[in-house]
PDB file of C-alpha atoms in Angstrom:
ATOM      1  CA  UNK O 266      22.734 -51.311 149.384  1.00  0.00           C
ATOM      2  CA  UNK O 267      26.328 -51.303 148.096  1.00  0.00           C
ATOM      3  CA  UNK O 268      26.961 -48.587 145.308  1.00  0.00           C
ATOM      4  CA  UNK O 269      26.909 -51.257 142.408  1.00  0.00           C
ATOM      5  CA  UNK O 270      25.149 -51.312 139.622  1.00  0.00           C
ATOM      6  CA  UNK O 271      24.095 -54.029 137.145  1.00  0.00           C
ATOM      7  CA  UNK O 272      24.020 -53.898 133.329  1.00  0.00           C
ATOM      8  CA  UNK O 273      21.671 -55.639 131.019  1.00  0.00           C
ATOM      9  CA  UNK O 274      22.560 -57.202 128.301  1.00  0.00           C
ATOM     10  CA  UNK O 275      21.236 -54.636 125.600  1.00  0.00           C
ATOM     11  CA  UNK O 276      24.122 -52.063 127.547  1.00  0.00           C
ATOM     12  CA  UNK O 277      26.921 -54.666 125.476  1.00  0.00           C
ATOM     13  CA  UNK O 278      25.032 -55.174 122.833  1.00  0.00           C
ATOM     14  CA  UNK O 279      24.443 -51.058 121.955  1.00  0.00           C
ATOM     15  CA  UNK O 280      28.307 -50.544 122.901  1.00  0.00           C
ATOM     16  CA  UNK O 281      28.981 -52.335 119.874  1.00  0.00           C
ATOM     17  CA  UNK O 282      26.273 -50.714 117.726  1.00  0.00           C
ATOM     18  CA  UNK O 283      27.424 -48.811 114.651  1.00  0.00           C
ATOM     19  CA  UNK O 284      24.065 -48.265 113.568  1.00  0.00           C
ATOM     20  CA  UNK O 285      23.074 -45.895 116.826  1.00  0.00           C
ATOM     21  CA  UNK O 286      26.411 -44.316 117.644  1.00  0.00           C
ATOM     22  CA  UNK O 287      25.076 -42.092 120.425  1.00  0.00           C
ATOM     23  CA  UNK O 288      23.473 -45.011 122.598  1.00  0.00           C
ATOM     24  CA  UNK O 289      27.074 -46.763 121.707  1.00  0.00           C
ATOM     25  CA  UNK O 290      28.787 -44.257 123.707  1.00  0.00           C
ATOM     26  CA  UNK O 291      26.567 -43.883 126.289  1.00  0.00           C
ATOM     27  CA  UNK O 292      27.019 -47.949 126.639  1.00  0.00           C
ATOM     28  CA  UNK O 293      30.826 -47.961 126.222  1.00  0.00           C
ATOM     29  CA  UNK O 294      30.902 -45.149 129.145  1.00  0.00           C
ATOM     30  CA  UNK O 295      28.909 -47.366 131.234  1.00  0.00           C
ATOM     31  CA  UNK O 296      31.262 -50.242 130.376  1.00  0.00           C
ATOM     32  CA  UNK O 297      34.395 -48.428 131.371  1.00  0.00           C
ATOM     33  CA  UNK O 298      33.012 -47.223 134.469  1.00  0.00           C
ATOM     34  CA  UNK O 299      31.934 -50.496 135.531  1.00  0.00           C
ATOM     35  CA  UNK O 300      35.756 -52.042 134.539  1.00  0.00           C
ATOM     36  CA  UNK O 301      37.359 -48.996 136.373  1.00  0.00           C
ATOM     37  CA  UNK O 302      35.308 -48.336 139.599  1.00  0.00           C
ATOM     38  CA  UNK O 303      34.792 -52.549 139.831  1.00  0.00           C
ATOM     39  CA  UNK O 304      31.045 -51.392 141.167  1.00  0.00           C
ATOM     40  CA  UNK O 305      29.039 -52.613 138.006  1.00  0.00           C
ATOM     41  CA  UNK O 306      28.365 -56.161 137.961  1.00  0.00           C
ATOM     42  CA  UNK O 307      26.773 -58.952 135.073  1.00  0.00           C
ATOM     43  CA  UNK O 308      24.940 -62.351 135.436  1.00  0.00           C
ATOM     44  CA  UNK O 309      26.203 -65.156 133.626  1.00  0.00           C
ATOM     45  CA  UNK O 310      22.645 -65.033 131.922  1.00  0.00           C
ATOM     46  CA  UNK O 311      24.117 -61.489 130.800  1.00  0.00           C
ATOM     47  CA  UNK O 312      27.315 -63.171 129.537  1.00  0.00           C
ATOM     48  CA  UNK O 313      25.152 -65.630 127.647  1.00  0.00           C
ATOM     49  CA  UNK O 314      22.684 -63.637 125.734  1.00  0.00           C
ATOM     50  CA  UNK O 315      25.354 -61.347 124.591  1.00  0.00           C
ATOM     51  CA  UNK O 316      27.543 -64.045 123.033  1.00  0.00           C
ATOM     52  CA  UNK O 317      24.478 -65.020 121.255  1.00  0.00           C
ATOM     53  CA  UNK O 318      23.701 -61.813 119.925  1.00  0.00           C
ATOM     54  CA  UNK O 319      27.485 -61.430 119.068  1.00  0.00           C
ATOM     55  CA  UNK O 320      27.692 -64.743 117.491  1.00  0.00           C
ATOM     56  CA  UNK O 321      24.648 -64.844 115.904  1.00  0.00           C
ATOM     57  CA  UNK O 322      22.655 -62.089 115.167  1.00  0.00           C
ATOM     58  CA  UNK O 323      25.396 -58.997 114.581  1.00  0.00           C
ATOM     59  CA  UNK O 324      25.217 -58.033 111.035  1.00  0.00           C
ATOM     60  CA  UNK O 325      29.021 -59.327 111.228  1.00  0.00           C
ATOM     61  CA  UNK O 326      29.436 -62.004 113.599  1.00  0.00           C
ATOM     62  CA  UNK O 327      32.060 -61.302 115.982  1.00  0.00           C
ATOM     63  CA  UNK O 328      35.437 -63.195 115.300  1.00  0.00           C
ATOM     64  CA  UNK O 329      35.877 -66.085 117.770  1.00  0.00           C
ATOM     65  CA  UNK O 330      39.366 -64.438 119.168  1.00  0.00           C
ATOM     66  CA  UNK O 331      37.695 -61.130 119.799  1.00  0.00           C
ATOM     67  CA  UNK O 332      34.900 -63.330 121.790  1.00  0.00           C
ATOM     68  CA  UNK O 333      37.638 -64.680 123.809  1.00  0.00           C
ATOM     69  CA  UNK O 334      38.846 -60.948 124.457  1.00  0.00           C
ATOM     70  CA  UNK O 335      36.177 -59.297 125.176  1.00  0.00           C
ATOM     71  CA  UNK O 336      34.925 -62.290 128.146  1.00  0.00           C
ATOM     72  CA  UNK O 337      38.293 -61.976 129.377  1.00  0.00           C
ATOM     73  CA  UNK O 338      38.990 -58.096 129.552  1.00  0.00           C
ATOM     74  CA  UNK O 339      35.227 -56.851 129.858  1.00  0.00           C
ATOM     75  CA  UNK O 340      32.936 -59.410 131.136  1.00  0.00           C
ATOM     76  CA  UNK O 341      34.847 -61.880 133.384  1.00  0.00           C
ATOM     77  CA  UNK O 342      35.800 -58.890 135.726  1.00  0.00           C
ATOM     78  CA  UNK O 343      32.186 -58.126 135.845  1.00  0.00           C
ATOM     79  CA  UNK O 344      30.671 -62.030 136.622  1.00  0.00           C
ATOM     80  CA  UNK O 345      29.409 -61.569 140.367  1.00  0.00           C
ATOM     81  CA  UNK O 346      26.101 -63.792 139.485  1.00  0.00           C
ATOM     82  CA  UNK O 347      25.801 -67.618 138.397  1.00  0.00           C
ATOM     83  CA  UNK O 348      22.820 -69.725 137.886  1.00  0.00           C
ATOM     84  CA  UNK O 349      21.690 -71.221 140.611  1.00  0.00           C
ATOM     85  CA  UNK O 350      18.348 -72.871 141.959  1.00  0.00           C
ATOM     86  CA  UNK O 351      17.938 -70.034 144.192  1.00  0.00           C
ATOM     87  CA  UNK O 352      18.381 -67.589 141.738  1.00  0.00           C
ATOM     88  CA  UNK O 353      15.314 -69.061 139.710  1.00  0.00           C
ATOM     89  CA  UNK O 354      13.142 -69.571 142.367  1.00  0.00           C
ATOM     90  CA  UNK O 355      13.434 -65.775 143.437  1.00  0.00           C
ATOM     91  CA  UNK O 356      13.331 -65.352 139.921  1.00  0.00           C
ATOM     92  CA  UNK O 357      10.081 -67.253 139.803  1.00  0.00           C
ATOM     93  CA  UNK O 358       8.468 -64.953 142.313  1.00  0.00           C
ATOM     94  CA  UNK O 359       9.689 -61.791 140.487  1.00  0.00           C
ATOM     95  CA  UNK O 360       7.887 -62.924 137.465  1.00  0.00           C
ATOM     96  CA  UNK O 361       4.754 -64.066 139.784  1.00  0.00           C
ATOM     97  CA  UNK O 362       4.215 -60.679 141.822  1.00  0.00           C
ATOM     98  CA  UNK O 363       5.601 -58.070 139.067  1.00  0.00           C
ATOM     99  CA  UNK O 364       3.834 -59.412 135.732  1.00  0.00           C
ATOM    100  CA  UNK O 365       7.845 -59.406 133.751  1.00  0.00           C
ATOM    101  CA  UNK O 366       8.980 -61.908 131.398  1.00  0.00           C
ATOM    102  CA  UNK O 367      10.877 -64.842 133.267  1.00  0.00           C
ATOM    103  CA  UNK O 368      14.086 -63.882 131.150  1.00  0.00           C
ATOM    104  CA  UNK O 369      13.813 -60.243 132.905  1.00  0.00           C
ATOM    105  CA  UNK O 370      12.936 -61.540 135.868  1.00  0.00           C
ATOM    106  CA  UNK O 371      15.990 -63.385 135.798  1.00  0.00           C
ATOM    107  CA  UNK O 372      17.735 -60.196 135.332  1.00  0.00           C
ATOM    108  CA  UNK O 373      16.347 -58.583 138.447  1.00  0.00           C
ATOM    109  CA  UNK O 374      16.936 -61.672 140.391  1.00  0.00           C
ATOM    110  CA  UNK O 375      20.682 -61.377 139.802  1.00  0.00           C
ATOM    111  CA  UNK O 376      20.595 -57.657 140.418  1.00  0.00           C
ATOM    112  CA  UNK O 377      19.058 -58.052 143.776  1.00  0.00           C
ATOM    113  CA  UNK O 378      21.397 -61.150 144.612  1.00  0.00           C
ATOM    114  CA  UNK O 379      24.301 -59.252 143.688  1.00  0.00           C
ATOM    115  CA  UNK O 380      22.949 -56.087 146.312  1.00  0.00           C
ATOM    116  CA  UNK O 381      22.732 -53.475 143.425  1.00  0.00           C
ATOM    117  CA  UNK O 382      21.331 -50.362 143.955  1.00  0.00           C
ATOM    118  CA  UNK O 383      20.631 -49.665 139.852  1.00  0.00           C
ATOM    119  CA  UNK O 384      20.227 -51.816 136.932  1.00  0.00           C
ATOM    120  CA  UNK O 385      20.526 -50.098 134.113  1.00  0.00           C
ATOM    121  CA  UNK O 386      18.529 -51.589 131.396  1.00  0.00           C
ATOM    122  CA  UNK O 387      16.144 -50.481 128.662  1.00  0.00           C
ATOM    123  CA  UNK O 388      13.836 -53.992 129.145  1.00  0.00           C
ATOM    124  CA  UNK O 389      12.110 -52.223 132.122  1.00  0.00           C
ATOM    125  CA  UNK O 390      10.078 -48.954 132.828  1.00  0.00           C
ATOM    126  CA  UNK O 391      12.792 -45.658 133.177  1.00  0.00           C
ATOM    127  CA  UNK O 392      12.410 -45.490 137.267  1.00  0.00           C
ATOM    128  CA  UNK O 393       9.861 -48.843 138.341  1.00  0.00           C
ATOM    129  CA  UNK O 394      11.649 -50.149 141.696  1.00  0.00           C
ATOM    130  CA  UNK O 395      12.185 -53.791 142.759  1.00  0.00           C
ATOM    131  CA  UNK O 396      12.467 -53.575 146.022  1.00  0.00           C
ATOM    132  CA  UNK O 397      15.271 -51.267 147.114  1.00  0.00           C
ATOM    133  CA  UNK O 398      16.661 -51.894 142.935  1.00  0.00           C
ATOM    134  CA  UNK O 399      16.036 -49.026 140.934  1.00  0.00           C
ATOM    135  CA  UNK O 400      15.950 -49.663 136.959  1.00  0.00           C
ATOM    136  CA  UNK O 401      17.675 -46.708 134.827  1.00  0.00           C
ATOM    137  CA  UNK O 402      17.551 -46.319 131.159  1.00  0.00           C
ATOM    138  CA  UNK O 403      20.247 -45.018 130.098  1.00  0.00           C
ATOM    139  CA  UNK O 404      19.195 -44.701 126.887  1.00  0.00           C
ATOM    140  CA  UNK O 405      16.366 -42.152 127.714  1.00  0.00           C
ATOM    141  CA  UNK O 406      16.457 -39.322 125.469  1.00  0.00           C
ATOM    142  CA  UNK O 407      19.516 -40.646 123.408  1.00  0.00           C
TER     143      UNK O 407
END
């Protein structure tokens, strides 16, 4: 595999949590190492369901301009995975052979397309392997 690592959505979504500052900063080190080493990657599924978190379901929806900052200084460097029918249809078998929701399924499609050896995400069980992709919660113990 290559050294990179995917995040999940719920890895932006807790960096931005003021309600559960300890899994914040274990999210916003994540971030930053992702940014700096260029080794952690996103989906644009990712990119997606964290706008409409932002947007939508933050007790204060995030301002429009900061949107447009954070996609350009946090999440465009990270976009290595777009839709794609071949993305779904390995995404179909995911769901087919592992028993996870297609959304997650998704996830680990675009992990696996995308070569990474870890995604860290709190969706899946702390250590379960996909293949040569091992999930990590971060959030264990936090």
């Amino acid at each position: 595999m290559s050294g990179s690592f995917f995040l999940d959505t719920n890895v932006f979504v807790y960096s931005l949590d003021l309600q559960s500052p300890a899994k914040a900063k274990v999210a916003q080190d994540l971030i930053r190492l992702a940014v700096d080493t260029e080794k952690g990657l996103v989906s644009y599924q990712v990119v997606q369901e964290f706008f409409h978190v932002a947007l939508r379901r933050f007790a204060r929806p995030m301002p429009l301009s900061d949107c447009e900052q954070y996609l350009a200084i946090t999440l465009r460097p990270l976009l290595a995975v777009q839709s794609s029918a071949l993305l779904c249809g390995e995404a179909l078998r995911i769901h087919s052979q592992h028993g996870v929701s297609w959304y997650d399924a998704l996830i680990v499609a675009a992990a696996l397309e995308a070569q990474c050896d870890v995604l860290y995400s709190e969706d899946f069980q702390h250590g379960r392997l996909f293949g040569d992709l091992k999930i990590v919660n971060p959030f264990v113990g936090v």
